[in-house]
Tab-separated table of C-alpha atoms in Angstrom:
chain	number	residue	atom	x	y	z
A	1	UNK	CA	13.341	-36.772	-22.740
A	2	UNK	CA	14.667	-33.570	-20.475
A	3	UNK	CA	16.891	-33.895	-17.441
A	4	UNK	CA	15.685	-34.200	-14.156
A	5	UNK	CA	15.039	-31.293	-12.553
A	6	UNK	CA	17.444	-31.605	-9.439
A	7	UNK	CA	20.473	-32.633	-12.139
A	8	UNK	CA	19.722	-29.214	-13.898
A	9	UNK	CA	19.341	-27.248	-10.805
A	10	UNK	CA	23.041	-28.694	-9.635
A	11	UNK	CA	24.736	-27.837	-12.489
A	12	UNK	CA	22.779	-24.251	-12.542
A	13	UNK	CA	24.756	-24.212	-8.709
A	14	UNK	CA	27.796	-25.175	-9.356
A	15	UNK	CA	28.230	-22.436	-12.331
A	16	UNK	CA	27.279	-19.362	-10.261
A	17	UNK	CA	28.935	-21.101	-6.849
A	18	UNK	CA	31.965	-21.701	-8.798
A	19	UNK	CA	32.349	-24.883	-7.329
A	20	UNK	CA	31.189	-28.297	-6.475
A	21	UNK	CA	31.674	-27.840	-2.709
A	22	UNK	CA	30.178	-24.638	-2.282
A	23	UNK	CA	27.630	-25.729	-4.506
A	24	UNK	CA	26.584	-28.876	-2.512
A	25	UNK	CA	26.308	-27.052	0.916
A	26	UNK	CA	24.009	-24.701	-0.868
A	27	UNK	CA	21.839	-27.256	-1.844
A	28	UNK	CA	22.515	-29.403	1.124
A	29	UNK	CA	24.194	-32.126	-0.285
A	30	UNK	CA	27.476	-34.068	-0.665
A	31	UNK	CA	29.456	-33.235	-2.757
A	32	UNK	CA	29.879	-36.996	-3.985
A	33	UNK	CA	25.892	-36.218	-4.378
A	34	UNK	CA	26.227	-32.697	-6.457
A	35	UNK	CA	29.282	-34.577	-8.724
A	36	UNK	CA	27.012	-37.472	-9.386
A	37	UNK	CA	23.987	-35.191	-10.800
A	38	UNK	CA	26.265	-33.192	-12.792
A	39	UNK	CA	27.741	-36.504	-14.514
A	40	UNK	CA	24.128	-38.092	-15.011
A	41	UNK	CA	23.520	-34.271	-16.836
A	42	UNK	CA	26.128	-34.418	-18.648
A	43	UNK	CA	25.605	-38.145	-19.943
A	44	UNK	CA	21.917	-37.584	-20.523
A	45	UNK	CA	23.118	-34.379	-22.816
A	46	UNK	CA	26.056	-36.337	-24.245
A	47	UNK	CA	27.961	-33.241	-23.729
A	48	UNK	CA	30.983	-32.027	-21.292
A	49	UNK	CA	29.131	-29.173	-19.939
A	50	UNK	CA	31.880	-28.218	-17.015
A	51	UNK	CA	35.929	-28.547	-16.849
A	52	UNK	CA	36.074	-29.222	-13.346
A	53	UNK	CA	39.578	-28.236	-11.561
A	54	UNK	CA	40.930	-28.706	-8.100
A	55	UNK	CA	39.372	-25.378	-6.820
A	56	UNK	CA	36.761	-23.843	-9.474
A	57	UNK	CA	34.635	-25.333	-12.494
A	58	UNK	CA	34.306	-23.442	-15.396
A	59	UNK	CA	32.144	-23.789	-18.341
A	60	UNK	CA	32.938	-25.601	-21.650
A	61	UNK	CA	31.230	-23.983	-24.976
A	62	UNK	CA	28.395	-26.618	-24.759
A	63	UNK	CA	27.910	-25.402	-21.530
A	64	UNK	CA	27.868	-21.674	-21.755
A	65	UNK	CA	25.197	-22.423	-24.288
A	66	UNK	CA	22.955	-24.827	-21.953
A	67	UNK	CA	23.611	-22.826	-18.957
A	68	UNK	CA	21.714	-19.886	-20.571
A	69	UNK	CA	18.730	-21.650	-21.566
A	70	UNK	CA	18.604	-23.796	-17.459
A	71	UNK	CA	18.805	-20.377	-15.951
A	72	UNK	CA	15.916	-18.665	-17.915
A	73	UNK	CA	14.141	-22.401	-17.687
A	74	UNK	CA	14.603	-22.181	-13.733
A	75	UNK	CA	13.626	-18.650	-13.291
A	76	UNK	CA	10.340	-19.682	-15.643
A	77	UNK	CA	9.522	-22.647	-13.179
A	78	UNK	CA	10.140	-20.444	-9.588
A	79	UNK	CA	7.931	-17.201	-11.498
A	80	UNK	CA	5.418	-20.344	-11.900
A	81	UNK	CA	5.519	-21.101	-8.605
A	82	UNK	CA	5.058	-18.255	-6.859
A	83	UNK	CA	2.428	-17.069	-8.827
A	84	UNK	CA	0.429	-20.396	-8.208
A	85	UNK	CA	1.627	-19.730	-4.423
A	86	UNK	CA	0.128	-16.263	-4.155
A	87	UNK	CA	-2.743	-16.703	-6.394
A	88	UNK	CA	-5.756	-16.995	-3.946
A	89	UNK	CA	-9.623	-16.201	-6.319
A	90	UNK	CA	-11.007	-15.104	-2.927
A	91	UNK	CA	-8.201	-12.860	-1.901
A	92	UNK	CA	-8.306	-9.064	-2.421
A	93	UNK	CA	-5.314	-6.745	-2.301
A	94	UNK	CA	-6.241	-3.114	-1.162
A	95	UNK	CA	-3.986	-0.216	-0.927
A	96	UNK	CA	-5.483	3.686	0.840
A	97	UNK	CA	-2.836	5.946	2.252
A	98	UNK	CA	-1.771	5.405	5.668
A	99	UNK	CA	-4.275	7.711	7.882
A	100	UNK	CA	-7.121	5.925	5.359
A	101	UNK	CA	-6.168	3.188	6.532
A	102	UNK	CA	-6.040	3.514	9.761
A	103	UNK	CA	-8.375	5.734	10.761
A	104	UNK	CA	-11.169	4.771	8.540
A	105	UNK	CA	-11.366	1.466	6.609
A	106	UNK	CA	-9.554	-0.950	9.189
A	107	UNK	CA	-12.600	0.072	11.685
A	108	UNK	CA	-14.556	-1.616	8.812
A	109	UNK	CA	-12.974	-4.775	8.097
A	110	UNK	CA	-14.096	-6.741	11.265
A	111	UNK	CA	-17.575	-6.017	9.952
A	112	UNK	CA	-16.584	-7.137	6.727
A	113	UNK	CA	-15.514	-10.212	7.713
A	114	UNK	CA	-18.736	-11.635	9.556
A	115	UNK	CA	-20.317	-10.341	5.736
A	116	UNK	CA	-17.838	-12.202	3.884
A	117	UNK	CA	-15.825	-14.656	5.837
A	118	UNK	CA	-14.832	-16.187	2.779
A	119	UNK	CA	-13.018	-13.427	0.841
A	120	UNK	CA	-9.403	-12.595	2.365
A	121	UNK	CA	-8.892	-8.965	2.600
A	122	UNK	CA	-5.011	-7.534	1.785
A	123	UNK	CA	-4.603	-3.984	2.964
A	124	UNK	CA	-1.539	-2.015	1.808
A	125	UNK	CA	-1.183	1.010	3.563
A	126	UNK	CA	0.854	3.812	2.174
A	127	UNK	CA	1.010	6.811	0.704
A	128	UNK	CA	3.407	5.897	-1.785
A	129	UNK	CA	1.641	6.083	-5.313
A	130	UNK	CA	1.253	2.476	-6.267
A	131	UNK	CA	1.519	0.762	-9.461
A	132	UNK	CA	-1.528	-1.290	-9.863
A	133	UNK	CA	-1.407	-3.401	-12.520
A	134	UNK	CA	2.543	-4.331	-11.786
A	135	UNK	CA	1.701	-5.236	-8.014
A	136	UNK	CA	-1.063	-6.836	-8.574
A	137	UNK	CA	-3.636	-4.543	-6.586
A	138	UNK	CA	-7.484	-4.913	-6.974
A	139	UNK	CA	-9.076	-2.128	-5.252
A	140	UNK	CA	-7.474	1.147	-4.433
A	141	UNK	CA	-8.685	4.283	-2.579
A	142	UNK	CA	-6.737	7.534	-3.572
A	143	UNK	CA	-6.835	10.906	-4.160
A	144	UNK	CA	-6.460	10.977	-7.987
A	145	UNK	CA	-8.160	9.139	-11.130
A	146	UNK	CA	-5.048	8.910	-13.161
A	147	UNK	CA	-4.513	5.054	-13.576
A	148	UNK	CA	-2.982	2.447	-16.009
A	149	UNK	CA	-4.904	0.514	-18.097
A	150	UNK	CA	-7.575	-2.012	-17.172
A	151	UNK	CA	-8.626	-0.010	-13.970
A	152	UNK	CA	-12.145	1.995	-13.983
A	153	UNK	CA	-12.643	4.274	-10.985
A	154	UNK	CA	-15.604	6.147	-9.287
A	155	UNK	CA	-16.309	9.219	-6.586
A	156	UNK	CA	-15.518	7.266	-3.537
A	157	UNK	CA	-16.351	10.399	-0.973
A	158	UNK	CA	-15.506	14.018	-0.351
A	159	UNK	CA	-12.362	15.483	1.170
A	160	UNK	CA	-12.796	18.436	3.131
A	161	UNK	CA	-10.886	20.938	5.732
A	162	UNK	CA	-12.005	22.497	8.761
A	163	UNK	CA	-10.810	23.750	12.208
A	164	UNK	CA	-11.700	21.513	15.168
A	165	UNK	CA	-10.710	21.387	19.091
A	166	UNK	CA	-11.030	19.406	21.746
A	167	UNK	CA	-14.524	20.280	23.713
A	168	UNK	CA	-12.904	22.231	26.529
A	169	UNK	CA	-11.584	24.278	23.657
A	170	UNK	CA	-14.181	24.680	21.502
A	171	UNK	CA	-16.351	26.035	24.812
A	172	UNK	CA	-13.710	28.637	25.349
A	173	UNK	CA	-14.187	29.394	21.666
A	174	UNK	CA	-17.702	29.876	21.941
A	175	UNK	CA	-17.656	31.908	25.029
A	176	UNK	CA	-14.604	34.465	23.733
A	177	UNK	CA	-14.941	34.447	20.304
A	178	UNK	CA	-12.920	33.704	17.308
A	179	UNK	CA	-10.363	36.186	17.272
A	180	UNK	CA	-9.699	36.113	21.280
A	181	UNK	CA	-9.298	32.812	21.164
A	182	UNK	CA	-6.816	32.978	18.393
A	183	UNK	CA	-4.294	35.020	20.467
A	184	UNK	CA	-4.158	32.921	23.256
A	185	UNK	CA	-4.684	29.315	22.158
A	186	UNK	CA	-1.904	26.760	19.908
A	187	UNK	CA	-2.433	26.181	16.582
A	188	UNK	CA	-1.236	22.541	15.150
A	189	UNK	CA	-0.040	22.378	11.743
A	190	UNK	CA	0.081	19.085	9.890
A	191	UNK	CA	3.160	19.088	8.523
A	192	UNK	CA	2.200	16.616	5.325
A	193	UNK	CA	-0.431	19.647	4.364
A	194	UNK	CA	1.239	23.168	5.225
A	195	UNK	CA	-0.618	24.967	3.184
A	196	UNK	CA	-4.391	24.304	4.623
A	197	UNK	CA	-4.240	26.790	6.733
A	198	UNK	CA	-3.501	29.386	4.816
A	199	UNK	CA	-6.511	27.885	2.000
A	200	UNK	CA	-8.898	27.804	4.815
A	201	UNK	CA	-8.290	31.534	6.102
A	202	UNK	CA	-8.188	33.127	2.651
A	203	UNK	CA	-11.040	30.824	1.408
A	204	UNK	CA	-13.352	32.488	4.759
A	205	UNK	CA	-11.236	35.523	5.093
A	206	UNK	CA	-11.162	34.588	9.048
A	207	UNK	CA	-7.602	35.295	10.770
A	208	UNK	CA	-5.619	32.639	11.998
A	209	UNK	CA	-2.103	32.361	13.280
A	210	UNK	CA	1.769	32.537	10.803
A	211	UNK	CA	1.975	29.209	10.253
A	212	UNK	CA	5.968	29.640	11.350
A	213	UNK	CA	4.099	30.663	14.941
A	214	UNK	CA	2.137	26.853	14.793
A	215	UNK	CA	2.863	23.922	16.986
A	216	UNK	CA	4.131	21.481	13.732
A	217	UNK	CA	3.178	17.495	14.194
A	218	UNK	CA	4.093	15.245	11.283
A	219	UNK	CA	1.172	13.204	10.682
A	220	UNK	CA	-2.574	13.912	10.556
A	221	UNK	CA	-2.845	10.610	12.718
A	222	UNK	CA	-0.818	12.480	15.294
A	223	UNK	CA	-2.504	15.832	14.784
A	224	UNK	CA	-5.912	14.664	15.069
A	225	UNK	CA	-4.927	12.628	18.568
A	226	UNK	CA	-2.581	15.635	19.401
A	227	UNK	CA	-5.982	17.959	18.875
A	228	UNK	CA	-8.653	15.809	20.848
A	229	UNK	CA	-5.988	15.601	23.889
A	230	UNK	CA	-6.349	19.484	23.964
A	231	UNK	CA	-2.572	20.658	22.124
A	232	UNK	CA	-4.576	23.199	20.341
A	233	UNK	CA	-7.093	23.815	17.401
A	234	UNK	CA	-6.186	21.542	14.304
A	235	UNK	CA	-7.354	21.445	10.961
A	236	UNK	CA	-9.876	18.466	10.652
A	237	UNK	CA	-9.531	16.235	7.744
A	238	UNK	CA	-13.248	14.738	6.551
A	239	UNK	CA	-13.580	11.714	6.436
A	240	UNK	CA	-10.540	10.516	8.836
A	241	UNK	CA	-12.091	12.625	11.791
A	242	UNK	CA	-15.831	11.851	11.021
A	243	UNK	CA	-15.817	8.969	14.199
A	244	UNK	CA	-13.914	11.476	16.627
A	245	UNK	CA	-16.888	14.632	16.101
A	246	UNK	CA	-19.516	11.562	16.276
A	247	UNK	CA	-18.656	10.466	19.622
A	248	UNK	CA	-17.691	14.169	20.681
A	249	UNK	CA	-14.093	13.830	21.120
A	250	UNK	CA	-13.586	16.335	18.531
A	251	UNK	CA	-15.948	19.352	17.516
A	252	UNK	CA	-16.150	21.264	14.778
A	253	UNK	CA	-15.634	25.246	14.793
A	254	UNK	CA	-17.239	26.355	12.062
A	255	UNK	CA	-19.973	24.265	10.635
A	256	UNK	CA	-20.858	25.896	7.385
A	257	UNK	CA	-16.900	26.779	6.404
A	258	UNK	CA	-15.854	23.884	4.963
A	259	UNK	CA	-12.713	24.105	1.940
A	260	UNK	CA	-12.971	20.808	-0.463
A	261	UNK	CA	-10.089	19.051	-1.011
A	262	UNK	CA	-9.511	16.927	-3.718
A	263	UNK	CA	-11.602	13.790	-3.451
A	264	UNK	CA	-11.091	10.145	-2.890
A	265	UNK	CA	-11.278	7.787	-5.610
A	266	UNK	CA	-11.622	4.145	-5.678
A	267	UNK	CA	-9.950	2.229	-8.467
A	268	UNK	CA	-10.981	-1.046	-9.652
A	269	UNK	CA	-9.375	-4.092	-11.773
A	270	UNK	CA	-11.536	-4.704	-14.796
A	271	UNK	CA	-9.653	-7.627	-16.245
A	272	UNK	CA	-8.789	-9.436	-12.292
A	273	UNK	CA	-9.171	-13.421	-12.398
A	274	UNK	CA	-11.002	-12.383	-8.960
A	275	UNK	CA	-13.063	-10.167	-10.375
A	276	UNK	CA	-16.278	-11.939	-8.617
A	277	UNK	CA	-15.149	-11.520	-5.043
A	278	UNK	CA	-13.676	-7.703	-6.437
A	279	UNK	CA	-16.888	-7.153	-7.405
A	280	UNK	CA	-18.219	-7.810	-3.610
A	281	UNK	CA	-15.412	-6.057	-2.002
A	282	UNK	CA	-16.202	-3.105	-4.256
A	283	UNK	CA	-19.770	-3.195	-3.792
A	284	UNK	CA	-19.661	-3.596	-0.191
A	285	UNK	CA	-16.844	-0.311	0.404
A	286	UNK	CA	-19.407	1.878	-1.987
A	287	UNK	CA	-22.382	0.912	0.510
A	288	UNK	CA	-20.257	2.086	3.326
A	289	UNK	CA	-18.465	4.893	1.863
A	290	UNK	CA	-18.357	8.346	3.839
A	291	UNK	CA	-21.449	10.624	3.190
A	292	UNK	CA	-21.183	14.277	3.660
């Protein structure tokens, strides 16, 4: 017959506490209580597990051996727990980078939710590259296929570059011209992609400013809102600035120069215990995906 739990979990205490009284405030007991637990171990086991002296305890051979196996049986039980704790078949972790995230999919998910009410949605946003499998992610958009095993992936959309302004700007573009326009008018550089400037001009051999002479913003997020409140002429990223050109805060200056980026990707868990409600999730983010 094993030990109670809470007589295993005292003595487990009182080892790494060091002692009984430092144990039993810990575990918010007396420490009449924590002494009492420890003896009814002890006589369950037949065994002196601790020498107990007037300011630490220390463990006995018998104990040194049980105390291994209690910690690795406790950490077993709390891994048990949490899993049970966080395991939810109708909740779905997804991870984008940031600006993905929140200037794209979040603008979806209320939509989502009167679709699905039932599925819980987990959004990680970073750009950190995640480890799927190890934290547990179902669905990922990114800008690369390589994955661990157990994950298929698809096309999710197009990434593209272009040069956009604010309306007033893009007027005075069209009235002066390109190259005018240029020598009066800021350039923002997005400081997370410093060279897409210079892959844009070269790509369309069409001048554009040193990008040492460029107004630098840290962000795309900030660039883009930096852009539309008329800073200067950015360098639109498809698909994060395809609401800002529909509703005409942003405009595009040349329609048919357009340098592709690498792609978006979305990554899937083949082997999920949710893979029914990943399935929907998945399904419903391909119907809704950016088109070109």
């Amino acid at each position: 017959m094993l030990p109670p739990i809470q007589n295993i979990l005292a003595f487990v205490t009182i080892v790494e506490l060091k002692q009984l009284k430092r144990a039993a405030s810990h575990l918010n007991l007396t420490e009449s209580a924590i002494s009492h637990q420890l003896s009814r171990l002890e006589d369950q086991l037949g065994r002196k597990l601790l020498e107990r002296g007037r300011n630490e305890a220390s463990l006995t051979s018998d104990g040194e051996i049980f105390y291994a196996f209690a910690t690795n049986a406790l950490r077993e039980l709390q891994n048990g727990v949490s899993a049970i704790q966080s395991h939810n078949v109708n909740s779905i972790h997804i991870t984008a980078p940031r600006t993905m995230v929140a200037m794209w999919l979040a603008a979806k998910i209320p939509e989502f939710y009167i679709d699905q009410p039932n599925i819980e949605l987990r959004l990680s946003a970073t750009d950190r590259v995640c480890n799927l499998k190890h934290e547990k992610i179902h669905l990922a958009i990114r800008s690369t296929p390589n994955l661990t095993d157990g994950y298929r992936y698809e096309k999710f959309c197009e990434q593209y570059i272009f040069p956009v302004a604010s309306p007033e700007i893009a007027k005075e573009i069209a009235i002066k011209g390109w190259d005018q326009v240029v020598k009066e008018t800021a350039f923002i550089l997005n400081e997370t992609h410093q060279g897409e400037w210079k892959q844009w001009s070269e790509e369309f051999n069409i001048s554009c400013p040193e990008e040492r002479e460029m107004r630098r913003l840290g962000s795309y997020d900030i660039v883009q809102s930096a852009c539309i409140k008329g800073l200067g002429i950015a360098m639109g990223r498809y698909p994060l600035c395809s609401e800002a050109i529909q509703d005409g805060r942003l405009v595009p200056i040349f329609e048919d120069k357009k340098f592709y980026d690498t792609p978006y990707y979305l990554a899937w868990s083949e082997d999920s215990p949710n893979y029914k409600s990943l399935r929907i999730v998945r399904d419903w983010l391909l119907e809704r995906k950016p088109i070109d």
